[in-house]
Short mmCIF file of C-alpha atoms and ligand atoms in Angstrom, two decimals:
data_model
loop_
_atom_site.label_atom_id
_atom_site.label_comp_id
_atom_site.label_asym_id
_atom_site.label_seq_id
_atom_site.Cartn_x
_atom_site.Cartn_y
_atom_site.Cartn_z
CA UNK A 1 0.02 0.11 0.08
CA UNK A 2 1.32 3.46 -0.70
CA UNK A 3 2.31 5.79 1.98
CA UNK A 4 -1.01 8.20 1.32
CA UNK A 5 -3.43 5.50 1.20
CA UNK A 6 -2.23 3.88 4.19
CA UNK A 7 -2.19 7.39 6.22
CA UNK A 8 -5.70 8.13 5.05
CA UNK A 9 -6.85 4.65 5.91
CA UNK A 10 -5.43 5.16 9.74
CA UNK A 11 -7.06 8.51 9.92
CA UNK A 12 -10.53 7.04 9.02
CA UNK A 13 -10.14 4.10 11.32
CA UNK A 14 -9.18 6.36 14.38
CA UNK A 15 -12.33 8.29 13.84
CA UNK A 16 -14.22 5.23 13.76
CA UNK A 17 -12.60 3.81 16.88
CA UNK A 18 -13.32 6.82 18.67
CA UNK A 19 -17.04 6.58 18.10
CA UNK A 20 -16.50 9.90 16.01
CA UNK A 21 -16.93 8.63 12.46
CA UNK A 22 -19.16 10.86 10.41
CA UNK A 23 -21.54 10.24 7.71
CA UNK A 24 -24.18 12.15 5.72
CA UNK A 25 -27.70 11.81 4.82
CA UNK A 26 -28.97 12.26 1.30
CA UNK A 27 -31.89 14.71 1.27
CA UNK A 28 -34.46 13.99 -1.41
CA UNK A 29 -36.72 16.99 -0.70
CA UNK A 30 -36.28 20.73 -0.11
CA UNK A 31 -35.46 21.94 3.14
CA UNK A 32 -38.77 22.43 5.35
CA UNK A 33 -40.38 21.08 8.62
CA UNK A 34 -40.39 17.64 6.93
CA UNK A 35 -37.68 16.31 4.83
CA UNK A 36 -37.25 12.92 2.97
CA UNK A 37 -34.16 10.88 3.45
CA UNK A 38 -33.81 7.35 1.62
CA UNK A 39 -37.56 7.27 0.92
CA UNK A 40 -38.50 8.13 4.57
CA UNK A 41 -40.42 11.39 5.53
CA UNK A 42 -38.57 13.03 8.87
CA UNK A 43 -39.34 15.78 11.18
CA UNK A 44 -36.43 17.92 10.52
CA UNK A 45 -34.85 19.60 13.75
CA UNK A 46 -31.33 20.18 12.55
CA UNK A 47 -31.46 22.76 9.48
CA UNK A 48 -30.47 26.25 9.83
CA UNK A 49 -33.15 27.64 7.59
CA UNK A 50 -34.27 29.42 10.64
CA UNK A 51 -37.10 31.33 8.92
CA UNK A 52 -38.25 28.45 6.38
CA UNK A 53 -37.15 30.50 3.32
CA UNK A 54 -34.88 28.20 1.52
CA UNK A 55 -37.84 26.91 -0.41
CA UNK A 56 -40.19 29.60 -0.16
CA UNK A 57 -41.97 30.07 -3.38
CA UNK A 58 -41.36 33.81 -3.86
CA UNK A 59 -37.45 33.37 -3.23
CA UNK A 60 -37.51 30.20 -5.58
CA UNK A 61 -39.53 32.12 -8.33
CA UNK A 62 -37.04 34.94 -8.03
CA UNK A 63 -34.05 32.80 -8.41
CA UNK A 64 -35.94 31.16 -11.63
CA UNK A 65 -36.38 34.69 -13.00
CA UNK A 66 -33.13 35.77 -12.49
CA UNK A 67 -31.50 32.69 -13.99
CA UNK A 68 -33.46 33.23 -17.24
CA UNK A 69 -32.20 36.83 -17.27
CA UNK A 70 -28.61 36.34 -16.34
CA UNK A 71 -27.80 32.30 -16.72
CA UNK A 72 -26.36 30.17 -13.84
CA UNK A 73 -22.78 30.61 -13.42
CA UNK A 74 -21.47 34.27 -12.65
CA UNK A 75 -18.64 33.53 -14.90
CA UNK A 76 -15.67 35.13 -13.12
CA UNK A 77 -14.72 36.73 -9.84
CA UNK A 78 -15.85 39.98 -8.64
CA UNK A 79 -12.85 41.84 -9.91
CA UNK A 80 -12.69 40.36 -13.39
CA UNK A 81 -16.21 40.39 -14.68
CA UNK A 82 -18.20 38.32 -12.34
CA UNK A 83 -19.85 41.28 -10.34
CA UNK A 84 -23.51 41.70 -11.61
CA UNK A 85 -26.37 43.93 -11.10
CA UNK A 86 -28.09 41.74 -8.67
CA UNK A 87 -24.71 41.50 -6.67
CA UNK A 88 -24.57 45.28 -6.42
CA UNK A 89 -28.15 45.60 -5.55
CA UNK A 90 -28.15 43.15 -2.81
CA UNK A 91 -24.67 44.70 -1.11
CA UNK A 92 -26.38 48.09 -1.11
CA UNK A 93 -29.71 46.44 0.36
CA UNK A 94 -27.46 44.70 3.11
CA UNK A 95 -25.55 48.01 3.81
CA UNK A 96 -28.77 49.77 4.38
CA UNK A 97 -30.54 46.93 6.50
CA UNK A 98 -27.52 46.76 8.75
CA UNK A 99 -26.86 50.53 8.91
CA UNK A 100 -23.37 50.58 7.51
CA UNK A 101 -21.60 52.41 4.87
CA UNK A 102 -21.22 49.25 2.65
CA UNK A 103 -21.43 45.57 2.45
CA UNK A 104 -19.38 42.86 0.61
CA UNK A 105 -20.44 39.72 -0.55
CA UNK A 106 -18.41 36.41 -0.14
CA UNK A 107 -18.98 33.10 -1.66
CA UNK A 108 -19.53 31.68 1.87
CA UNK A 109 -19.40 32.28 5.51
CA UNK A 110 -16.02 30.37 5.78
CA UNK A 111 -14.26 32.48 3.27
CA UNK A 112 -15.55 35.75 4.58
CA UNK A 113 -14.07 35.15 8.10
CA UNK A 114 -10.84 33.90 6.90
CA UNK A 115 -10.63 36.52 4.10
CA UNK A 116 -11.38 39.39 6.57
CA UNK A 117 -8.83 38.03 9.45
CA UNK A 118 -6.11 37.60 7.21
CA UNK A 119 -6.47 40.87 5.46
CA UNK A 120 -6.86 43.14 8.57
CA UNK A 121 -4.32 41.57 10.70
CA UNK A 122 -0.44 41.13 10.14
CA UNK A 123 2.47 39.70 12.06
CA UNK A 124 3.04 41.80 15.28
CA UNK A 125 -0.64 42.27 15.85
CA UNK A 126 -3.02 40.27 18.29
CA UNK A 127 -6.36 38.65 17.62
CA UNK A 128 -8.38 37.48 20.37
CA UNK A 129 -11.19 35.19 20.01
CA UNK A 130 -13.96 33.38 22.20
CA UNK A 131 -12.80 29.71 22.88
CA UNK A 132 -16.33 28.53 21.57
CA UNK A 133 -15.86 30.36 18.25
CA UNK A 134 -16.76 28.97 14.59
CA UNK A 135 -14.17 27.01 13.20
CA UNK A 136 -13.95 29.63 10.33
CA UNK A 137 -12.92 32.57 12.98
CA UNK A 138 -10.33 30.22 14.45
CA UNK A 139 -8.79 29.08 11.18
CA UNK A 140 -8.79 32.92 9.97
CA UNK A 141 -7.01 33.95 12.98
CA UNK A 142 -4.33 31.30 12.99
CA UNK A 143 -3.82 31.87 9.49
CA UNK A 144 -3.58 35.75 9.97
CA UNK A 145 0.00 35.23 11.18
CA UNK A 146 -1.11 37.66 14.48
CA UNK A 147 -0.37 36.54 18.01
CA UNK A 148 -3.49 34.15 18.71
CA UNK A 149 -5.17 34.25 21.80
CA UNK A 150 -8.31 32.13 23.07
CA UNK A 151 -10.29 33.84 26.08
CA UNK A 152 -12.65 32.03 28.31
CA UNK A 153 -16.01 31.72 26.77
CA UNK A 154 -18.22 34.79 27.17
CA UNK A 155 -15.76 36.31 29.93
CA UNK A 156 -15.06 40.13 29.13
CA UNK A 157 -13.01 39.83 32.36
CA UNK A 158 -10.58 37.17 30.64
CA UNK A 159 -10.71 38.81 27.51
CA UNK A 160 -9.59 42.30 29.44
CA UNK A 161 -6.61 40.49 31.34
CA UNK A 162 -5.52 39.25 27.65
CA UNK A 163 -5.95 42.30 25.87
CA UNK A 164 -3.76 44.13 28.21
CA UNK A 165 -0.89 41.84 26.95
CA UNK A 166 -1.68 42.31 23.46
CA UNK A 167 0.79 44.11 20.79
CA UNK A 168 0.15 46.14 17.69
CA UNK A 169 -3.61 46.30 16.09
CA UNK A 170 -6.20 44.17 18.82
CA UNK A 171 -8.69 42.56 17.18
CA UNK A 172 -11.58 40.71 19.04
CA UNK A 173 -13.90 38.22 17.13
CA UNK A 174 -16.64 36.47 18.48
CA UNK A 175 -19.87 34.59 17.21
CA UNK A 176 -23.11 36.54 18.07
CA UNK A 177 -24.55 33.47 18.69
CA UNK A 178 -22.64 30.49 19.03
CA UNK A 179 -23.43 27.83 16.80
CA UNK A 180 -23.16 24.80 18.65
CA UNK A 181 -24.30 26.19 22.12
CA UNK A 182 -27.18 28.66 20.85
CA UNK A 183 -25.99 31.31 23.67
CA UNK A 184 -25.40 34.83 22.72
CA UNK A 185 -21.89 36.66 23.46
CA UNK A 186 -22.32 39.60 25.86
CA UNK A 187 -21.66 42.13 23.14
CA UNK A 188 -22.33 45.24 24.98
CA UNK A 189 -19.71 44.32 27.64
CA UNK A 190 -17.42 43.03 24.88
CA UNK A 191 -17.60 46.51 23.04
CA UNK A 192 -16.79 48.42 26.28
CA UNK A 193 -13.98 46.08 26.95
CA UNK A 194 -12.62 46.67 23.48
CA UNK A 195 -12.97 50.49 23.79
CA UNK A 196 -11.09 50.68 27.02
CA UNK A 197 -8.57 48.82 25.34
CA UNK A 198 -8.60 50.65 21.97
CA UNK A 199 -9.55 47.02 20.37
CA UNK A 200 -11.67 46.52 17.43
CA UNK A 201 -14.62 44.02 17.61
CA UNK A 202 -15.75 41.81 15.06
CA UNK A 203 -18.85 39.79 15.19
CA UNK A 204 -19.67 36.62 13.18
CA UNK A 205 -23.65 37.00 13.15
CA UNK A 206 -24.43 33.72 11.19
CA UNK A 207 -26.87 32.61 13.69
CA UNK A 208 -28.29 35.95 15.10
CA UNK A 209 -28.86 37.60 11.51
CA UNK A 210 -32.72 37.28 10.58
CA UNK A 211 -33.78 36.12 13.87
CA UNK A 212 -32.72 38.52 16.71
CA UNK A 213 -33.52 42.14 17.17
CA UNK A 214 -36.38 44.37 16.70
CA UNK A 215 -36.09 44.05 12.85
CA UNK A 216 -34.29 40.88 12.53
CA UNK A 217 -31.13 42.82 11.89
CA UNK A 218 -29.15 40.61 14.41
CA UNK A 219 -27.09 40.31 17.56
CA UNK A 220 -26.11 43.87 17.42
CA UNK A 221 -29.52 45.27 16.98
CA UNK A 222 -30.55 42.97 19.92
CA UNK A 223 -27.60 44.31 22.07
CA UNK A 224 -28.27 47.93 21.12
CA UNK A 225 -24.87 48.48 19.54
CA UNK A 226 -24.17 51.17 17.15
CA UNK A 227 -22.14 50.51 14.17
CA UNK A 228 -18.55 51.99 15.51
CA UNK A 229 -19.02 49.64 18.56
CA UNK A 230 -18.56 46.69 16.46
CA UNK A 231 -17.02 48.03 13.27
CA UNK A 232 -16.72 44.54 11.53
CA UNK A 233 -20.10 42.65 11.16
CA UNK A 234 -19.93 39.46 9.07
CA UNK A 235 -23.18 37.39 8.51
CA UNK A 236 -24.18 34.42 6.23
CA UNK A 237 -26.92 34.40 3.84
CA UNK A 238 -27.32 30.33 4.02
CA UNK A 239 -29.03 30.32 7.13
CA UNK A 240 -31.89 32.49 8.25
CA UNK A 241 -32.07 33.98 4.67
CA UNK A 242 -32.51 30.62 2.95
CA UNK A 243 -29.73 31.08 0.34
CA UNK A 244 -26.13 31.02 0.00
CA UNK A 245 -23.17 32.87 0.35
CA UNK A 246 -22.14 35.70 3.12
CA UNK A 247 -21.35 39.25 3.60
CA UNK A 248 -19.01 41.60 5.52
CA UNK A 249 -20.49 45.11 6.31
CA UNK A 250 -18.78 48.32 7.55
CA UNK A 251 -17.35 51.38 6.76
CA UNK A 252 -16.42 52.55 3.35
CA UNK A 253 -12.59 51.93 4.18
CA UNK A 254 -13.10 48.45 5.51
CA UNK A 255 -14.91 47.36 2.20
CA UNK A 256 -12.49 49.01 -0.10
CA UNK A 257 -9.55 47.38 1.71
CA UNK A 258 -11.21 44.11 1.59
CA UNK A 259 -11.81 44.54 -2.07
CA UNK A 260 -8.21 45.48 -2.77
CA UNK A 261 -6.30 42.71 -0.60
CA UNK A 262 -8.78 39.92 0.67
CA UNK A 263 -7.60 36.89 -1.21
CA UNK A 264 -10.31 34.86 -0.40
CA UNK A 265 -12.46 37.68 -2.30
CA UNK A 266 -10.23 38.35 -4.87
CA UNK A 267 -9.11 34.60 -6.08
CA UNK A 268 -12.67 33.06 -6.46
CA UNK A 269 -15.99 32.98 -8.57
CA UNK A 270 -18.64 35.29 -7.59
CA UNK A 271 -21.79 33.75 -6.61
CA UNK A 272 -24.35 33.15 -9.16
CA UNK A 273 -26.04 36.31 -9.86
CA UNK A 274 -29.55 34.50 -9.26
CA UNK A 275 -28.55 33.28 -5.82
CA UNK A 276 -27.82 37.11 -4.90
CA UNK A 277 -31.56 37.97 -6.61
CA UNK A 278 -33.18 35.13 -4.69
CA UNK A 279 -31.46 36.44 -1.43
CA UNK A 280 -32.72 40.29 -2.18
CA UNK A 281 -36.23 38.53 -2.35
CA UNK A 282 -35.34 36.88 1.16
CA UNK A 283 -34.55 40.13 2.52
CA UNK A 284 -37.78 41.90 1.56
CA UNK A 285 -39.72 38.72 3.18
CA UNK A 286 -37.56 39.49 6.32
CA UNK A 287 -38.36 42.99 6.51
CA UNK A 288 -42.03 42.84 5.29
CA UNK A 289 -43.23 39.85 7.24
CA UNK A 290 -42.20 39.74 10.97
CA UNK A 291 -44.36 36.82 11.82
CA UNK A 292 -41.89 34.33 10.99
CA UNK A 293 -39.46 35.67 13.83
CA UNK A 294 -42.58 35.87 16.24
CA UNK A 295 -43.81 32.56 15.33
CA UNK A 296 -39.94 31.08 15.71
CA UNK A 297 -39.74 32.86 19.17
CA UNK A 298 -43.12 31.64 20.34
CA UNK A 299 -41.96 28.09 19.33
CA UNK A 300 -38.50 28.52 21.09
CA UNK A 301 -40.65 29.56 24.26
CA UNK A 302 -42.83 26.53 24.15
CA UNK A 303 -39.99 24.13 23.67
CA UNK A 304 -38.01 25.57 26.62
CA UNK A 305 -40.94 25.42 28.87
CA UNK A 306 -41.79 21.80 27.91
CA UNK A 307 -38.23 20.76 28.14
CA UNK A 308 -38.00 22.20 31.82
CA UNK A 309 -41.21 20.49 32.91
CA UNK A 310 -39.81 17.15 31.28
CA UNK A 311 -36.52 17.82 33.28
CA UNK A 312 -34.61 17.64 29.80
CA UNK A 313 -31.18 19.01 30.19
CA UNK A 314 -31.49 21.77 27.45
CA UNK A 315 -28.47 24.23 27.28
CA UNK A 316 -29.25 28.02 28.30
CA UNK A 317 -30.25 29.82 24.81
CA UNK A 318 -32.76 32.18 23.71
CA UNK A 319 -31.98 31.62 19.96
CA UNK A 320 -33.36 28.84 17.59
CA UNK A 321 -30.30 26.79 18.73
CA UNK A 322 -31.65 24.52 21.52
CA UNK A 323 -28.88 21.68 22.36
CA UNK A 324 -29.51 18.84 24.64
CA UNK A 325 -26.51 18.06 26.49
CA UNK A 326 -25.86 14.49 26.74
CA UNK A 327 -21.91 14.60 27.34
CA UNK A 328 -20.95 10.98 26.01
CA UNK A 329 -20.21 11.02 22.23
CA UNK A 330 -21.86 7.48 21.82
CA UNK A 331 -24.88 8.07 23.87
CA UNK A 332 -25.62 11.22 21.78
CA UNK A 333 -25.28 9.10 18.56
CA UNK A 334 -27.60 6.55 20.17
CA UNK A 335 -30.14 8.95 21.01
CA UNK A 336 -29.93 10.50 17.47
CA UNK A 337 -30.34 7.01 15.79
CA UNK A 338 -33.53 6.03 18.35
CA UNK A 339 -35.24 9.46 17.24
CA UNK A 340 -34.63 8.82 13.77
CA UNK A 341 -36.29 5.49 14.21
CA UNK A 342 -39.27 7.71 15.55
CA UNK A 343 -39.04 9.73 12.33
CA UNK A 344 -37.12 12.91 13.93
CA UNK A 345 -34.10 14.37 12.54
CA UNK A 346 -31.61 15.62 14.98
CA UNK A 347 -28.02 15.42 14.54
CA UNK A 348 -25.58 14.45 17.35
CA UNK A 349 -22.61 17.01 17.53
CA UNK A 350 -19.40 15.36 18.75
CA UNK A 351 -16.06 16.43 19.40
CA UNK A 352 -13.61 17.84 17.64
CA UNK A 353 -16.87 20.34 16.57
CA UNK A 354 -17.36 20.65 20.51
CA UNK A 355 -15.12 19.90 23.26
CA UNK A 356 -14.27 16.56 24.84
CA UNK A 357 -17.21 14.94 26.73
CA UNK A 358 -19.82 17.88 25.68
CA UNK A 359 -21.39 15.93 23.11
CA UNK A 360 -25.10 17.02 22.41
CA UNK A 361 -28.04 16.88 20.33
CA UNK A 362 -28.22 20.14 18.45
CA UNK A 363 -31.84 20.73 18.04
CA UNK A 364 -32.68 23.77 15.65
CA UNK A 365 -36.28 25.27 15.51
CA UNK A 366 -37.48 27.12 12.39
CA UNK A 367 -40.60 28.99 11.55
CA UNK A 368 -41.53 26.38 9.35
CA UNK A 369 -42.49 24.19 12.50
CA UNK A 370 -45.82 24.26 14.19
CA UNK A 371 -46.41 24.05 17.71
CA UNK A 372 -48.01 20.55 17.50
CA UNK A 373 -44.52 19.41 15.88
CA UNK A 374 -42.70 21.08 18.97
CA UNK A 375 -44.96 18.84 21.16
CA UNK A 376 -44.34 15.84 19.32
CA UNK A 377 -40.63 16.71 19.70
CA UNK A 378 -40.70 16.96 23.28
CA UNK A 379 -42.91 13.56 23.69
CA UNK A 380 -40.40 11.76 21.69
CA UNK A 381 -37.38 13.31 23.43
CA UNK A 382 -38.76 12.65 27.02
CA UNK A 383 -39.37 8.86 25.95
CA UNK A 384 -35.90 8.52 24.33
CA UNK A 385 -34.07 10.26 27.37
CA UNK A 386 -35.78 8.21 29.92
CA UNK A 387 -34.56 4.67 28.28
C1 PLP B 1 -22.21 28.63 9.15
C2 PLP B 1 -21.40 29.26 9.89
C3 PLP B 1 -20.37 29.93 9.16
C4 PLP B 1 -19.78 29.64 7.86
O1 PLP B 1 -20.69 30.08 6.99
P1 PLP B 1 -20.94 29.20 5.52
O2 PLP B 1 -21.67 30.31 4.91
O3 PLP B 1 -21.83 28.09 5.75
O4 PLP B 1 -19.78 28.87 5.03
C5 PLP B 1 -19.41 30.88 9.90
N1 PLP B 1 -19.62 31.12 11.10
C6 PLP B 1 -20.57 30.74 11.94
C7 PLP B 1 -20.85 30.90 13.15
C8 PLP B 1 -21.27 29.66 11.25
O5 PLP B 1 -22.32 29.24 12.08
#
């Protein structure tokens, strides 16, 4: 056997033996409260389509119309000739909605985070990240060449201690809502800490954008922060907005610097223009119809009250992410399988995605669910948990 094959086989085998082998389910339906996998229908409690917009008829229609007009592929990167009218219109709409000078589209949230951190930071600078940040923020911080420090989850006090030892430009990056925990960063406190140490705050609002805040503008709106308190905002379009891609919003010079120097922006093909057009429709739905957000929050409340009565160990979260802490990885997998046997799709999240011995069922609720479906979820969870 050649060396590469031997190494790869060993890697896969190690994962399997540690009980951490990962596999994929193949969907045969659109996203929604129910999905079909291998001919079976499941209640879906693991998608990030928080507002149920991924298959909304208006969003789908807009994608189709734009594909008729602009074709499928964007054909090039933004700086060559791939930047089309729908991209431009979406950037302007996102800038206005988030109250920033400008917004810049990236092909994915992963690329946006790595692109921003590697452009803003240099050797000699310092980046500070919450321990539970999304992998893309951590990877971007490490790749930037700046001094890299992780601080205790949601601890402004620990951050302050570390900031005092920072050098060069100091950038603090956090998830607005933590993707595997569902809890929120204490943004007002972090912003004050940053101000006291002349550091810049960057917020990744993948799970807050569209869900939190009076207008659904996200974690910053919910925390009442002004643009200058968190000058770098990143949010994704593949979650609450139900499409794909991501954007960075901020000052004119921030966006200008990213266009000039962000390799993850420059050296990649632009999103299909029809996806940008569909996202404009999602954004319109988000702004015109607040009932989805209201309904989602009603469901979150109902789930949490039910779980408390059933004494289920749900984690502290006000967001659409409502994880159930299991700890043991095998047990989490077993629960996920048992629930699938009852027609519920809920993913078990295990290390290295979460710290050792904190495996969990990551339950996500969406505006597409009904109250009755939440009750069904609670019934089955309680039953499987007791066994
Ligand atoms: C999903 C996610 C990303 C990555 O976004 P993609 O568009 O899926 O690449 C970044 N940050 C957080 C917190 C996320 O949950």
